[in-house]
CSV table of C-alpha atoms in Angstrom, one decimal:
chain,number,residue,atom,x,y,z
A,5,MET,CA,-129.2,-95.9,-0.5
A,6,THR,CA,-128.6,-99.3,-1.8
A,7,VAL,CA,-125.3,-100.5,-3.6
A,8,MET,CA,-127.3,-100.6,-6.9
A,9,SER,CA,-128.7,-97.2,-6.1
A,10,ILE,CA,-125.0,-95.9,-6.1
A,11,ALA,CA,-124.1,-97.6,-9.1
A,12,ARG,CA,-127.0,-95.9,-11.2
A,13,PHE,CA,-126.2,-92.7,-9.7
A,14,GLU,CA,-122.5,-92.9,-10.4
A,15,ARG,CA,-123.5,-94.2,-14.3
A,16,PHE,CA,-126.1,-90.9,-14.3
A,17,PHE,CA,-123.2,-88.5,-13.8
A,18,ARG,CA,-120.9,-90.3,-16.0
A,19,ALA,CA,-123.5,-90.1,-19.0
A,20,ALA,CA,-124.6,-86.5,-18.0
A,21,ALA,CA,-121.2,-85.2,-18.0
A,22,GLY,CA,-118.4,-87.5,-18.1
A,23,LEU,CA,-118.2,-87.2,-14.3
A,24,ASN,CA,-116.9,-89.7,-11.6
A,25,VAL,CA,-118.9,-89.4,-8.3
A,26,ASP,CA,-119.0,-91.9,-5.8
A,27,LYS,CA,-121.2,-92.9,-2.6
A,28,ASN,CA,-119.4,-90.1,-0.6
A,29,ASP,CA,-121.0,-87.6,-2.8
A,30,LEU,CA,-124.4,-88.9,-2.1
A,31,LYS,CA,-124.8,-86.5,0.9
A,32,ARG,CA,-123.7,-83.4,-1.1
A,33,TYR,CA,-126.2,-84.6,-4.1
A,34,SER,CA,-129.2,-85.3,-1.6
A,35,ASP,CA,-128.7,-82.0,0.2
A,36,PHE,CA,-128.5,-80.1,-3.4
A,37,VAL,CA,-131.9,-81.8,-4.5
A,38,ASP,CA,-133.6,-81.3,-0.9
A,39,ALA,CA,-132.7,-77.8,-1.0
A,40,LYS,CA,-133.6,-77.0,-4.6
A,41,LEU,CA,-136.9,-78.7,-4.6
A,42,TYR,CA,-137.7,-76.9,-1.6
A,43,ASP,CA,-136.8,-73.3,-3.4
A,44,LEU,CA,-139.1,-74.4,-6.3
A,45,LEU,CA,-141.9,-75.2,-3.9
A,46,THR,CA,-141.7,-72.3,-1.8
A,47,VAL,CA,-141.9,-70.0,-5.0
A,48,ALA,CA,-144.8,-72.2,-6.4
A,49,GLN,CA,-146.5,-71.8,-3.0
A,50,ALA,CA,-146.3,-67.8,-3.4
A,51,THR,CA,-147.9,-68.3,-7.0
A,52,ALA,CA,-150.5,-70.5,-5.7
A,53,LYS,CA,-151.4,-67.9,-2.9
A,54,ALA,CA,-151.5,-64.8,-5.1
A,55,ASN,CA,-153.8,-67.0,-7.7
A,56,GLY,CA,-155.9,-67.4,-4.6
A,57,ARG,CA,-155.6,-71.3,-4.6
A,58,ASP,CA,-154.9,-73.7,-1.6
A,59,ILE,CA,-153.0,-76.0,-3.8
A,60,ILE,CA,-150.1,-76.0,-5.8
A,61,ARG,CA,-150.4,-76.9,-9.5
A,62,THR,CA,-147.4,-77.8,-11.9
A,63,CYS,CA,-148.0,-74.8,-13.7
A,64,ASP,CA,-147.1,-72.8,-10.4
A,65,LEU,CA,-143.4,-74.2,-10.4
A,66,PRO,CA,-141.1,-71.7,-11.5
A,67,ILE,CA,-139.5,-74.0,-14.5
A,68,THR,CA,-137.2,-72.3,-16.5
A,69,LYS,CA,-136.6,-72.8,-20.3
A,70,GLY,CA,-133.2,-74.2,-19.4
A,71,LEU,CA,-134.7,-76.4,-16.6
A,72,GLN,CA,-137.4,-77.5,-19.2
A,73,GLU,CA,-134.8,-78.5,-21.6
A,74,SER,CA,-132.5,-80.3,-18.8
A,75,ILE,CA,-136.0,-82.0,-18.1
A,76,HIS,CA,-136.1,-83.4,-21.3
A,77,HIS,CA,-132.6,-84.4,-21.7
A,78,PHE,CA,-132.9,-86.2,-18.5
A,79,ARG,CA,-135.6,-88.2,-19.7
A,80,LYS,CA,-133.5,-89.6,-22.7
A,81,ILE,CA,-130.6,-90.3,-20.3
A,82,ASP,CA,-132.9,-92.2,-18.0
A,83,GLN,CA,-134.2,-94.5,-20.5
A,84,GLU,CA,-130.7,-96.0,-20.3
A,85,VAL,CA,-129.6,-95.4,-16.8
A,86,GLU,CA,-133.2,-95.8,-14.9
A,87,LEU,CA,-132.6,-93.4,-12.1
A,88,LYS,CA,-136.2,-92.1,-11.8
A,89,PRO,CA,-137.2,-94.8,-9.5
A,90,ILE,CA,-134.7,-93.8,-7.0
A,91,LEU,CA,-135.5,-90.1,-7.8
A,92,GLU,CA,-139.0,-90.9,-6.4
A,93,GLN,CA,-137.7,-91.7,-3.1
A,94,LEU,CA,-135.9,-88.5,-2.8
A,95,ALA,CA,-138.9,-86.7,-4.2
A,96,THR,CA,-140.4,-85.7,-0.8
A,97,HIS,CA,-141.1,-81.7,0.0
A,98,PRO,CA,-141.2,-80.5,3.5
A,99,ALA,CA,-144.5,-79.2,5.1
A,100,LEU,CA,-146.0,-76.3,3.2
A,101,ASP,CA,-148.7,-73.6,3.4
A,102,ARG,CA,-150.4,-74.9,0.2
A,103,THR,CA,-150.4,-78.7,-0.8
A,104,PRO,CA,-149.1,-79.8,-4.1
A,105,ASP,CA,-151.6,-81.6,-6.2
A,106,GLU,CA,-151.1,-85.0,-7.4
A,107,GLU,CA,-150.0,-84.2,-11.0
A,108,THR,CA,-147.3,-81.7,-9.1
A,109,GLU,CA,-146.1,-84.6,-7.0
A,110,ALA,CA,-145.8,-87.0,-9.9
A,111,ALA,CA,-143.7,-84.3,-11.7
A,112,TYR,CA,-141.1,-84.4,-8.7
A,113,PRO,CA,-138.7,-87.1,-10.2
A,114,ASP,CA,-138.3,-85.5,-14.0
A,115,ILE,CA,-137.7,-82.1,-12.0
A,116,ILE,CA,-135.1,-83.4,-9.8
A,117,GLY,CA,-133.7,-85.2,-12.7
A,118,GLY,CA,-133.6,-81.9,-14.9
A,119,LEU,CA,-131.9,-80.4,-11.8
A,120,SER,CA,-129.4,-83.4,-11.5
A,121,LEU,CA,-128.7,-83.1,-15.0
A,122,ALA,CA,-128.0,-79.3,-14.8
A,123,LEU,CA,-125.9,-79.6,-12.0
A,124,ALA,CA,-123.5,-82.3,-13.6
A,125,GLN,CA,-123.2,-80.1,-16.6
A,126,SER,CA,-122.5,-77.0,-14.4
A,127,PHE,CA,-119.5,-78.8,-13.1
A,128,LYS,CA,-118.3,-79.2,-16.6
A,129,ILE,CA,-119.1,-75.7,-17.3
A,130,LEU,CA,-117.4,-74.1,-14.3
A,131,HIS,CA,-114.4,-76.7,-14.6
A,132,PRO,CA,-114.2,-78.2,-18.1
A,133,GLU,CA,-111.4,-80.7,-17.3
A,134,LEU,CA,-113.0,-81.8,-13.9
A,135,LYS,CA,-113.6,-85.7,-13.6
A,136,ASN,CA,-114.3,-86.1,-10.0
A,137,PRO,CA,-116.0,-83.2,-8.3
A,138,GLN,CA,-114.6,-81.9,-4.7
A,139,THR,CA,-116.0,-80.1,-2.0
A,140,GLN,CA,-115.0,-77.0,-3.6
A,141,GLN,CA,-116.7,-77.5,-6.7
A,142,TRP,CA,-119.7,-78.6,-5.4
A,143,ASP,CA,-119.8,-75.5,-3.2
A,144,GLU,CA,-119.5,-73.5,-6.5
A,145,ALA,CA,-121.8,-75.3,-8.2
A,146,ARG,CA,-124.7,-75.0,-5.5
A,147,ALA,CA,-123.6,-71.3,-5.3
A,148,VAL,CA,-124.7,-70.8,-9.0
A,149,PHE,CA,-127.9,-72.6,-8.1
A,150,ASP,CA,-128.6,-70.6,-5.2
A,151,LEU,CA,-128.3,-67.5,-7.3
A,152,LEU,CA,-130.7,-68.5,-10.0
A,153,LEU,CA,-133.2,-70.8,-8.3
């Protein structure tokens, strides 16, 4: 990731939850994004299969009310942070039995943005005074998302 991208990443977490993250957190963040997008696509794949389709549509993704709200909030924050172009680079998906359609793939950056916002806010819910998440806090937040997604 470029220096400019790191700065946007840092600015996003400050805007989203008042957190100070740095380039050392990028690997944890990238791993989180990859895992959660894969989890969402795995469920979407099963839904598409159950509906007799060979493609995954956006409606197959298990987007909860909370995640939908985080996506909307991310869009507002992103107007000033401009993280979406970076998320488009992160928005790759693993090989699946069902192929996502173009609309679904186009939704990845917003979905990742919503997940990112929810992640940042979860740090503050778990540790209200937290300023700089460490390995333990990343692991705790990841465990919560693993439980729910």
